[in-house]
Amino acid sequence: MNIYDIAREAGVSIATISRVLNGSPKVKESTRTRIERILEKHHYSPSAFARGMVYGSMHTIGVLTVDVRDLYFGTVTHAIEQAFSRSGYTTVLCNTGGIPERQLHYLELLTTKKVDGIILVGSYFDNRELEEAIRHVAARIPVIMLNRDLQGDNIWSVVCDEAQGISACVAHLSALGHRDIIYIRDTTTFSAMRKLSGFRRGMESAGLENAEAAVIETGKGIEGGINGVLRAAELGVPFSAVVTGDDVCAAGVIKGLKKLGRIPGREVSVTGFNDSLLARSTDPELSSVNSRPEEMGETAVSILSRVLEGEDPPKITLVRPELVLRESTSPFTGKKE
Amino acid sequence: MNIYDIAREAGVSIATISRVLNGSPKVKESTRTRIERILEKHHYSPSAFARGMVYGSMHTIGVLTVDVRDLYFGTVTHAIEQAFSRSGYTTVLCNTGGIPERQLHYLELLTTKKVDGIILVGSYFDNRELEEAIRHVAARIPVIMLNRDLQGDNIWSVVCDEAQGISACVAHLSALGHRDIIYIRDTTTFSAMRKLSGFRRGMESAGLENAEAAVIETGKGIEGGINGVLRAAELGVPFSAVVTGDDVCAAGVIKGLKKLGRIPGREVSVTGFNDSLLARSTDPELSSVNSRPEEMGETAVSILSRVLEGEDPPKITLVRPELVLRESTSPFTGKKE
């Protein structure tokens, strides 16, 4: 008999049980009375749950990430594991590949393993079945979503303001005199949608029209970046600056520009996103948006810890990214083809 | 009462219990009799453990890695998690930072969580206390070590032949006409020691003396690579080729050469190690040793699975790396300073 069994018998979330045990005034009187009776029946006193909610638990957190090999997801996952290990929790790692079936599979697996909480790292595709599954799991286990805002009981979100990060790139390039700025888009996740809206917003703020025509769709990875910029040239789109949503894509753009005989960083400015190790390895080094993966991970842990202690933190926490300038952006030289 | 309790009561490892349950002839008759009595006492028949050893377990594997943000460790960890998830196991992730105290802490933590097996990913520093702790844990839980060969009961090793990988770099450079080849060494782990011995062996095979003087010590990361190559120039060491033990270091070497006004890939050849995403992002792209992280991870899982099923796989498995050629290595031009 543990906190989960109590919650199930009472038909409430463990957060509610926690609130009762912590004497929070947020619980309806009738619910409180019902829970207290169940606790008594099983000879549990609130003090039996002393030192937090998780008495009787495995002190385990499940992390569902798209792919830990990705530098961004790896850094977020590392921050989560490190922060939890300081309080004696272990972290179960699940790489979903971003595939809905595998996300469903892991959600179910983690439920049977009785983890104390689940953190979903990464932006997810629109999938009603998956959203239902998350809400279903959240009825018993608190869920923290990173980079995806989902409404629901027992669900909290930590979101990087990626749109603002991309807008900042456009503002920076515009201030350098660039007017023909294109955006190379390599995925269609929620995160990519937010970045694209940031691009449009940035172009509007800079008084640059034609933002719609300036978006080039391409595939993922370094190849995606290369193909994207070659495609822009092939289409005859004039550009003196390229904004991307990922350092890997930007690394490809740099290669593609060299193939086109255009000097990246001097003739054509390029911005990356994530400020990863790659941003320092390309030539020129990338001006890139630091999306604060450590802060994202640590914020998720802090929110989940507060939930497990019976608190009710704000439903959405916004993390502000920051544009880090390096060699890949410079004043407009007059060349745009 | 589960397999661990039986093993503890019998004073043997779970692998021994497994062998008895699987009717393996490798168990002493007296041990077998003692275990069978304990199983009977607790009303367990071998069939109660049907479908493998892990009945009554949490179906959980602990992975201790240095740092999942590192591209190599991230890839190995991903391979392990994916392979185990196919058989319904979850993977507990621990980032030790390579720090002995944290390794000890995690080993203890995983023991209390009753994981079915532990995989240690990464090369470890020489530390008697840690080795004792690993042997102590291995008395109850099978341990697989990646890139570190440790003798002991219930311990298996999967080792990449890194020395051979570095020797192959030297042989390749020597075949291109290079004679002044330096090695930039950025760490002092076991893995780094193996790589260094591969460099010496390669230099010897190529008939190039003075291998001892050709080793430059430096720090980790891109900065380490930059500083290493600047230091070699400062010391007046002649060189037309640089061998490194890591793509990150090689990315730094490329930057350092540009600072020195020497053209990497043309005037000075450079080799990386790990064949990571970085190898495709630098300019020139890196010739790099593919150390087969996926194969390492999958081999570890296959060995641990066999152990959990009561088999006794070979104690050491060697994985052969492969040199992948790109733009950073080319024939000797005559310039070496």
XYZ file of C-alpha atoms in Angstrom:
674
model
C 0.000 0.000 0.000
C 1.531 3.281 -1.024
C 0.500 6.765 -1.986
C -0.608 5.616 -5.445
C -2.932 2.996 -4.009
C -4.418 5.581 -1.645
C -4.937 7.969 -4.562
C -6.567 5.268 -6.644
C -8.917 4.211 -3.849
C -9.883 7.845 -3.251
C -10.250 8.514 -6.972
C -8.024 11.582 -6.808
C -4.545 12.519 -8.017
C -1.535 12.048 -5.780
C -1.186 15.832 -5.774
C -4.509 16.010 -3.944
C -3.394 13.393 -1.411
C -0.266 15.431 -0.963
C -2.254 18.596 -0.326
C -4.291 16.817 2.350
C -1.147 15.514 4.022
C 0.405 18.959 3.918
C -2.745 20.615 5.264
C -3.201 22.742 2.152
C -6.457 24.749 2.218
C -7.010 24.085 -1.510
C -8.834 20.773 -1.009
C -12.644 20.578 -0.735
C -13.760 19.602 2.762
C -15.665 16.526 1.546
C -12.626 15.286 -0.401
C -10.375 15.860 2.579
C -12.665 13.860 4.855
C -12.885 10.993 2.371
C -9.115 10.814 1.995
C -8.503 10.984 5.734
C -10.852 8.034 6.243
C -8.986 5.953 3.675
C -5.668 6.847 5.314
C -7.031 5.827 8.707
C -8.458 2.577 7.346
C -4.992 1.628 6.154
C -3.380 2.792 9.383
C -1.569 5.632 7.672
C -1.091 8.885 9.483
C 0.159 11.947 7.645
C 3.409 11.566 9.559
C 3.928 8.212 7.879
C 4.407 10.246 4.747
C 6.747 12.603 6.482
C 9.571 14.140 4.473
C 7.579 14.631 1.340
C 5.073 12.926 -0.766
C 7.107 10.145 -2.056
C 7.180 7.796 0.890
C 6.564 4.306 -0.408
C 7.609 5.346 -3.874
C 10.583 4.130 -5.858
C 12.031 7.645 -5.931
C 12.136 7.412 -9.674
C 11.360 9.945 -12.413
C 10.665 9.012 -16.006
C 12.106 11.214 -18.735
C 10.683 10.814 -22.237
C 12.960 12.510 -24.711
C 13.034 12.385 -28.488
C 16.668 11.334 -28.804
C 19.377 11.791 -26.198
C 22.044 11.877 -28.960
C 20.732 15.261 -30.016
C 22.910 17.906 -28.333
C 19.913 19.898 -27.073
C 17.928 16.946 -25.718
C 21.111 15.480 -24.250
C 21.823 18.677 -22.335
C 18.260 18.968 -21.001
C 18.250 15.305 -19.958
C 21.613 15.692 -18.255
C 20.358 18.703 -16.266
C 17.246 16.794 -15.150
C 19.196 13.716 -14.086
C 21.775 15.727 -12.181
C 19.215 17.859 -10.347
C 17.157 14.823 -9.294
C 20.137 12.735 -8.286
C 20.960 15.381 -5.671
C 17.734 14.458 -3.890
C 18.221 10.709 -4.218
C 15.948 10.197 -7.224
C 16.922 8.058 -10.170
C 15.972 8.956 -13.716
C 14.580 6.445 -16.184
C 15.566 7.413 -19.726
C 13.259 6.794 -22.687
C 14.164 7.757 -26.269
C 10.921 7.963 -28.198
C 12.341 9.043 -31.547
C 9.393 11.454 -31.552
C 7.229 8.574 -32.799
C 3.708 8.657 -31.271
C 3.448 4.851 -30.915
C 6.686 4.729 -28.986
C 5.633 7.673 -26.836
C 2.434 5.779 -25.969
C 4.407 2.609 -25.280
C 6.786 4.397 -22.900
C 3.991 6.258 -21.099
C 2.352 2.923 -20.344
C 5.646 1.313 -19.376
C 6.445 4.118 -16.922
C 2.986 3.865 -15.392
C 3.474 0.184 -14.624
C 6.864 1.010 -13.096
C 5.198 3.423 -10.669
C 7.442 6.381 -11.314
C 6.788 9.442 -9.157
C 6.602 11.832 -12.068
C 7.118 12.082 -15.808
C 8.944 14.781 -17.736
C 8.362 14.951 -21.481
C 11.278 16.659 -23.184
C 10.836 18.020 -26.661
C 8.197 19.379 -28.863
C 5.519 16.981 -29.979
C 3.492 16.538 -33.066
C -0.211 17.186 -32.964
C -1.730 13.892 -31.960
C -5.021 13.646 -30.125
C -4.469 10.058 -29.010
C -1.165 10.986 -27.438
C -2.671 13.994 -25.682
C -5.410 11.772 -24.262
C -2.781 9.288 -23.079
C -0.842 12.069 -21.353
C -3.979 13.321 -19.617
C -4.830 9.756 -18.612
C -1.377 9.252 -17.081
C -1.593 12.664 -15.412
C -4.653 11.506 -13.491
C -2.240 9.455 -11.368
C 1.239 10.845 -11.975
C 2.271 14.488 -12.323
C 3.498 15.322 -15.819
C 5.851 18.160 -16.767
C 6.037 19.062 -20.442
C 9.068 20.825 -21.868
C 8.590 22.930 -24.982
C 4.978 21.917 -25.359
C 2.094 23.540 -23.595
C -0.742 21.107 -22.871
C -3.723 22.047 -20.719
C -4.866 19.569 -18.115
C -5.020 18.625 -14.443
C -1.708 17.581 -12.962
C 0.162 18.820 -16.078
C 2.709 21.663 -15.971
C 4.675 23.208 -18.846
C 8.101 24.777 -19.199
C 8.406 26.539 -22.534
C 11.330 28.320 -24.118
C 10.210 31.471 -25.870
C 11.644 30.291 -29.168
C 9.628 32.780 -31.202
C 11.359 35.583 -29.326
C 14.736 33.938 -29.997
C 14.133 33.862 -33.749
C 12.694 37.407 -33.732
C 15.912 38.529 -32.062
C 17.904 36.984 -34.949
C 15.845 38.896 -37.489
C 16.155 42.140 -35.500
C 19.932 41.670 -35.297
C 20.247 41.007 -39.051
C 17.957 43.904 -39.877
C 20.071 46.197 -37.697
C 23.116 45.037 -39.729
C 21.378 46.302 -42.873
C 20.052 43.000 -44.230
C 16.669 43.175 -45.920
C 16.552 39.922 -47.885
C 16.419 37.464 -45.027
C 15.263 33.892 -45.592
C 14.228 31.266 -43.069
C 15.174 27.637 -43.616
C 12.741 25.361 -41.862
C 13.721 21.743 -41.309
C 10.856 20.252 -39.249
C 7.162 20.722 -38.555
C 7.041 20.201 -34.786
C 5.311 22.624 -32.419
C 8.684 24.072 -31.653
C 9.305 24.668 -35.382
C 5.902 26.349 -35.653
C 6.766 28.721 -32.815
C 10.105 29.527 -34.452
C 8.449 30.239 -37.780
C 5.937 32.570 -36.150
C 8.884 34.319 -34.498
C 10.449 34.789 -37.928
C 7.239 36.311 -39.330
C 6.847 38.539 -36.305
C 10.483 39.655 -36.550
C 10.176 40.456 -40.266
C 7.025 42.451 -39.585
C 8.627 44.404 -36.756
C 11.569 45.194 -39.041
C 9.172 46.426 -41.700
C 10.275 43.713 -44.133
C 7.484 42.384 -46.248
C 7.348 39.194 -48.203
C 8.132 37.051 -45.128
C 5.862 34.315 -46.482
C 7.886 33.878 -49.673
C 11.114 33.867 -47.700
C 10.498 30.501 -46.015
C 12.287 27.522 -47.589
C 11.230 24.031 -46.490
C 13.889 21.354 -46.250
C 14.792 18.115 -44.471
C 16.616 17.535 -41.196
C 20.335 17.450 -40.444
C 23.380 18.882 -42.155
C 22.080 17.657 -45.533
C 18.833 19.536 -44.923
C 20.759 22.769 -44.412
C 22.853 22.261 -47.541
C 19.809 21.396 -49.675
C 17.793 24.284 -48.245
C 20.251 26.951 -49.254
C 20.909 25.346 -52.672
C 17.149 25.266 -53.207
C 16.810 28.981 -52.339
C 19.472 29.806 -54.940
C 17.812 27.526 -57.495
C 14.454 29.248 -56.928
C 16.160 32.583 -57.520
C 15.181 33.913 -54.088
C 17.518 36.838 -53.322
C 19.057 36.664 -49.855
C 21.937 38.117 -47.898
C 21.053 36.449 -44.592
C 19.769 33.013 -43.543
C 17.954 32.271 -40.284
C 17.673 28.647 -39.107
C 16.028 26.873 -36.191
C 18.961 24.592 -35.366
C 22.780 24.703 -35.310
C 22.931 21.461 -37.293
C 20.877 23.029 -40.082
C 23.020 26.193 -39.897
C 26.187 24.063 -40.222
C 24.679 22.703 -43.443
C 23.801 26.208 -44.650
C 27.449 27.222 -44.216
C 28.530 24.250 -46.327
C 25.871 24.999 -48.934
C 26.971 28.643 -49.219
C 30.556 27.524 -49.848
C 29.272 25.251 -52.624
C 27.512 28.285 -54.108
C 30.763 30.264 -53.942
C 29.304 32.728 -51.438
C 31.363 33.500 -48.334
C 29.384 32.645 -45.165
C 29.698 35.229 -42.409
C 30.923 37.880 -44.822
C 28.737 37.829 -47.950
C 25.885 35.951 -46.329
C 25.062 36.080 -42.619
C 23.768 32.904 -40.949
C 22.184 32.322 -37.531
C 21.933 29.020 -35.686
C 19.776 27.934 -32.778
C 20.724 26.105 -29.537
C 24.237 27.522 -29.182
C 25.625 23.987 -29.099
C 29.170 22.679 -29.490
C 28.595 22.840 -33.253
C 28.283 26.632 -33.116
C 31.942 26.746 -32.086
C 33.130 24.129 -34.593
C 31.923 25.579 -37.885
C 33.966 28.097 -39.864
C 32.847 30.854 -39.397
C 31.636 30.195 -35.842
C 27.884 30.583 -35.553
C 25.916 33.411 -34.027
C 23.295 31.255 -32.338
C 20.351 31.446 -29.951
C 21.118 29.974 -26.549
C 17.841 28.259 -25.678
C 19.018 27.582 -22.116
C 18.637 23.805 -21.967
C 20.139 23.613 -18.470
C 17.643 26.153 -17.179
C 14.798 24.261 -18.903
C 15.808 20.991 -17.246
C 16.389 22.511 -13.835
C 13.090 24.401 -13.965
C 11.268 21.157 -14.802
C 12.871 19.452 -11.808
C 12.074 22.351 -9.515
C 8.416 22.373 -10.599
C 8.045 18.602 -10.282
C 9.681 18.677 -6.848
C 7.241 21.351 -5.717
C 4.322 19.304 -7.045
C 5.567 16.203 -5.220
C 5.752 18.263 -2.047
C 2.109 19.187 -2.454
C 2.549 22.706 -3.787
C 0.765 24.021 -6.844
C 3.291 25.954 -8.968
C 2.211 28.069 -11.957
C 0.966 25.994 -14.884
C 3.316 27.542 -17.443
C 6.864 28.799 -16.941
C 8.538 30.704 -19.745
C 12.313 30.584 -20.246
C 13.847 33.426 -22.263
C 16.502 32.516 -24.827
C 19.427 34.760 -25.703
C 21.199 35.452 -29.014
C 24.952 34.856 -28.726
C 26.942 36.705 -31.393
C 29.948 35.172 -33.152
C 31.461 35.343 -36.638
C 28.601 34.208 -38.877
C 26.702 37.514 -38.861
C 28.126 40.776 -40.225
C 26.942 43.992 -41.925
C 25.228 43.787 -45.316
C 27.814 44.163 -48.099
C 25.466 44.883 -50.991
C 25.540 41.332 -52.395
C 22.403 39.303 -52.207
C 22.728 36.747 -55.006
C 10.935 -12.908 -2.028
C 12.657 -12.682 -5.366
C 15.762 -13.918 -7.089
C 17.932 -11.427 -5.226
C 16.714 -12.660 -1.849
C 17.368 -16.250 -2.886
C 20.865 -15.308 -4.036
C 21.565 -13.487 -0.783
C 20.334 -16.389 1.352
C 22.457 -18.816 -0.658
C 25.450 -16.491 -0.588
C 25.916 -16.705 -4.354
C 25.460 -14.375 -7.326
C 22.207 -14.282 -9.241
C 24.114 -15.655 -12.214
C 24.721 -18.833 -10.201
C 21.034 -19.070 -9.282
C 20.271 -18.626 -12.944
C 22.614 -21.421 -13.896
C 20.930 -23.768 -11.426
C 17.504 -22.827 -12.786
C 18.700 -23.374 -16.324
C 20.349 -26.693 -15.472
C 23.810 -25.466 -16.437
C 26.552 -28.025 -15.661
C 28.902 -25.229 -14.524
C 27.688 -25.208 -10.894
C 29.355 -27.273 -8.172
C 27.095 -30.093 -6.976
C 27.146 -28.901 -3.351
C 26.179 -25.367 -4.394
C 23.397 -26.672 -6.579
C 21.961 -28.759 -3.743
C 22.101 -25.835 -1.327
C 20.295 -23.530 -3.757
C 17.656 -26.103 -4.602
C 16.884 -26.502 -0.892
C 16.435 -22.754 -0.471
C 14.175 -22.626 -3.526
C 12.074 -25.465 -2.139
C 11.865 -23.875 1.301
C 10.356 -20.774 -0.302
C 8.073 -22.852 -2.525
C 9.838 -21.771 -5.682
C 10.231 -24.174 -8.534
C 12.494 -23.367 -11.458
C 9.368 -22.914 -13.553
C 8.350 -20.037 -11.300
C 11.281 -18.244 -12.847
C 10.226 -19.244 -16.319
C 11.042 -16.923 -19.180
C 14.379 -15.857 -17.886
C 16.084 -14.846 -14.750
C 14.325 -11.672 -14.043
C 11.067 -12.870 -12.600
C 10.319 -10.744 -9.567
C 12.661 -8.051 -10.784
C 11.854 -4.505 -11.784
C 13.076 -5.138 -15.340
C 15.439 -2.255 -14.947
C 19.035 -1.739 -16.058
C 21.300 0.915 -14.605
C 23.620 2.770 -16.974
C 26.481 4.724 -15.444
C 27.933 7.046 -18.023
C 30.392 9.897 -17.685
C 28.221 12.535 -19.347
C 25.341 11.892 -21.730
C 25.919 15.317 -23.375
C 29.116 13.977 -24.882
C 28.304 12.794 -28.429
C 30.038 9.442 -27.958
C 28.525 8.616 -24.557
C 25.129 9.860 -25.761
C 25.205 7.501 -28.737
C 26.247 4.489 -26.635
C 23.574 5.255 -24.041
C 20.937 5.653 -26.738
C 21.851 2.267 -28.245
C 21.625 0.574 -24.836
C 18.271 2.122 -23.986
C 16.766 1.275 -27.359
C 17.963 -2.332 -27.335
C 16.649 -2.934 -23.808
C 13.332 -1.212 -24.377
C 12.590 -3.779 -27.072
C 12.501 -6.428 -24.354
C 10.462 -4.355 -21.909
C 13.355 -3.168 -19.764
C 13.712 0.406 -18.622
C 17.065 2.112 -18.360
C 18.084 4.215 -15.374
C 20.510 6.932 -16.463
C 23.336 8.127 -14.217
C 25.831 10.824 -15.245
C 28.867 10.402 -13.039
C 31.003 13.171 -14.522
C 33.794 10.583 -14.295
C 34.173 11.528 -10.616
C 34.954 8.484 -8.417
C 32.794 9.668 -5.469
C 29.786 10.062 -7.742
C 30.449 6.690 -9.358
C 30.453 5.123 -5.880
C 27.281 6.997 -4.949
C 25.440 5.800 -8.057
C 26.611 2.202 -7.664
C 25.143 2.174 -4.174
C 21.959 3.901 -5.305
C 21.407 1.369 -8.108
C 21.975 -1.509 -5.696
C 19.220 -0.272 -3.394
C 16.926 0.096 -6.415
C 17.434 -3.588 -7.238
C 18.332 -3.142 -10.873
C 18.854 -6.359 -12.846
C 22.194 -5.317 -14.238
C 24.601 -2.421 -14.473
C 26.451 -1.153 -17.536
C 29.370 1.196 -16.958
C 29.976 3.285 -20.048
C 33.295 5.013 -20.474
C 36.828 4.655 -19.500
C 37.646 5.023 -15.844
C 40.519 6.369 -13.899
C 42.657 4.043 -11.863
C 40.958 3.861 -8.484
C 41.232 0.861 -6.228
C 38.257 1.841 -4.067
C 36.020 2.079 -7.122
C 37.221 -1.287 -8.442
C 36.433 -2.850 -5.078
C 32.978 -1.260 -5.143
C 32.334 -2.639 -8.633
C 33.418 -6.124 -7.555
C 31.226 -5.828 -4.455
C 28.187 -4.866 -6.542
C 29.010 -7.629 -9.035
C 28.637 -10.198 -6.251
C 24.880 -9.591 -6.547
C 24.287 -7.860 -9.890
C 25.977 -8.579 -13.223
C 28.182 -5.700 -14.385
C 29.167 -4.942 -17.977
C 32.045 -2.530 -18.474
C 32.439 -0.596 -21.698
C 35.922 0.539 -22.671
C 37.449 -0.688 -19.462
C 38.580 -4.207 -18.825
C 38.193 -5.258 -15.188
C 38.733 -8.819 -14.006
C 36.196 -10.309 -11.633
C 33.287 -12.676 -11.140
C 30.066 -11.534 -12.740
C 31.908 -8.783 -14.663
C 32.096 -8.667 -18.474
C 33.889 -6.160 -20.704
C 33.258 -4.720 -24.150
C 36.306 -2.852 -25.382
C 36.864 -0.857 -28.534
C 40.327 -1.494 -29.932
C 41.192 2.187 -29.788
C 44.926 1.540 -30.075
C 44.303 -0.075 -33.442
C 42.179 2.927 -34.496
C 44.978 5.381 -33.726
C 47.597 3.102 -35.335
C 45.451 3.147 -38.473
C 45.570 6.974 -38.465
C 49.360 6.925 -38.264
C 49.602 4.286 -41.008
C 47.322 6.358 -43.246
C 49.338 9.557 -42.664
C 52.611 7.719 -43.162
C 51.312 6.314 -46.469
C 50.534 9.916 -47.505
C 54.203 10.757 -47.006
C 54.018 12.407 -43.580
C 56.957 11.738 -41.274
C 56.590 14.471 -38.667
C 53.406 13.346 -37.010
C 52.438 14.643 -33.564
C 49.833 13.332 -31.147
C 47.773 15.748 -29.087
C 46.588 14.109 -25.921
C 43.759 15.755 -23.973
C 43.003 13.332 -21.110
C 44.641 10.645 -18.999
C 41.877 8.039 -18.838
C 42.444 4.368 -19.622
C 41.027 5.022 -23.039
C 43.550 7.829 -23.580
C 46.350 5.495 -22.489
C 45.262 2.897 -25.044
C 45.132 5.543 -27.757
C 48.607 6.786 -26.896
C 50.002 3.267 -27.018
C 48.355 2.909 -30.442
C 50.144 6.059 -31.573
C 53.520 4.720 -30.404
C 52.876 1.371 -31.986
C 51.817 3.029 -35.258
C 54.916 5.243 -35.334
C 57.108 2.227 -34.710
C 55.454 0.194 -37.463
C 55.937 3.112 -39.850
C 59.624 3.270 -38.920
C 59.248 6.770 -37.484
C 61.378 7.382 -34.455
C 61.059 10.076 -31.862
C 57.440 9.131 -31.094
C 57.998 10.050 -27.443
C 58.882 13.658 -28.222
C 55.923 13.941 -30.574
C 53.270 13.800 -27.822
C 51.836 17.156 -26.726
C 49.753 17.247 -23.555
C 46.804 19.620 -23.406
C 43.402 20.164 -21.788
C 39.944 18.985 -22.876
C 37.539 20.483 -25.386
C 37.956 22.781 -28.356
C 40.232 25.068 -26.312
C 42.454 22.075 -25.542
C 42.877 21.382 -29.248
C 43.676 25.019 -30.036
C 46.179 25.297 -27.181
C 47.784 21.960 -28.026
C 48.665 22.899 -31.583
C 49.797 26.420 -30.584
C 52.010 24.828 -27.940
C 53.590 22.457 -30.483
C 54.464 25.460 -32.675
C 55.785 27.380 -29.670
C 58.024 24.442 -28.716
C 59.361 24.393 -32.258
C 58.246 20.800 -32.841
C 58.127 20.262 -36.623
C 54.921 18.635 -37.821
C 52.913 18.145 -40.986
C 50.220 15.948 -39.430
C 48.318 15.930 -36.133
C 46.613 12.877 -34.619
C 44.010 13.400 -31.878
C 41.911 11.103 -29.693
C 38.647 13.034 -30.079
C 36.761 15.015 -32.764
C 36.272 17.903 -30.336
C 40.029 18.177 -29.856
C 40.542 17.877 -33.643
C 38.024 20.711 -34.208
C 40.215 22.816 -31.924
C 43.369 21.768 -33.799
C 41.789 22.985 -37.048
C 41.080 26.358 -35.437
C 44.582 26.512 -33.979
C 46.196 25.797 -37.372
C 44.215 28.651 -38.917
C 45.522 30.948 -36.169
C 49.045 29.806 -37.074
C 48.386 30.598 -40.749
C 48.734 26.963 -41.762
C 46.001 25.473 -43.950
C 44.398 22.450 -42.250
C 43.764 19.532 -44.590
C 46.218 20.834 -47.158
C 49.397 21.976 -45.391
C 48.716 20.042 -42.214
C 46.686 16.839 -42.034
C 44.482 16.238 -38.967
C 42.659 13.123 -37.739
C 39.754 13.017 -35.304
C 38.290 10.193 -33.285
C 34.639 9.102 -32.858
C 33.404 10.129 -36.296
C 30.739 12.292 -34.653
C 28.523 15.032 -36.081
C 31.443 17.412 -35.488
C 33.530 15.567 -38.067
C 31.083 16.731 -40.728
C 30.773 20.300 -39.402
C 34.370 21.442 -39.382
C 36.045 22.953 -42.454
C 37.781 20.860 -43.732
C 35.629 17.873 -42.720
C 37.526 15.469 -40.490
C 39.002 12.115 -41.352
C 38.008 10.369 -38.133
C 37.981 6.964 -36.468
C 34.498 5.494 -36.183
C 34.644 3.824 -32.780
C 31.276 2.116 -33.361
C 29.321 3.383 -30.349
C 26.094 1.704 -31.519
C 27.848 -1.643 -31.791
C 29.421 -1.111 -28.344
C 26.020 -0.412 -26.760
C 24.249 -3.240 -28.537
C 27.005 -5.700 -27.672
C 26.741 -4.719 -24.011
C 22.993 -5.343 -24.076
C 23.400 -8.670 -25.841
C 25.987 -9.832 -23.294
C 23.922 -8.691 -20.309
C 20.823 -10.364 -21.743
C 22.720 -13.618 -22.135
C 23.986 -13.348 -18.555
C 20.455 -12.716 -17.269
C 19.327 -15.811 -19.140
C 21.925 -17.855 -17.306
C 24.515 -18.105 -20.070
C 28.184 -17.369 -19.585
C 29.384 -15.285 -22.551
C 33.102 -14.563 -23.138
C 34.568 -12.217 -20.558
C 35.961 -9.729 -23.060
C 34.519 -8.719 -26.432
C 36.609 -6.562 -28.735
C 34.986 -4.128 -31.166
C 37.112 -3.007 -34.127
C 37.020 0.680 -35.057
C 37.372 1.961 -38.611
C 39.082 5.044 -40.045
C 36.686 7.112 -42.182
C 38.491 9.367 -44.666
C 37.338 12.919 -45.442
C 39.029 16.211 -46.307
C 41.375 16.780 -43.373
C 44.089 14.367 -44.509
C 46.053 14.749 -47.746
C 49.537 14.011 -49.156
C 52.586 15.658 -47.579
C 53.378 18.941 -49.390
C 56.890 19.479 -48.108
C 55.897 22.038 -45.439
C 56.252 21.077 -41.818
C 56.642 24.374 -39.942
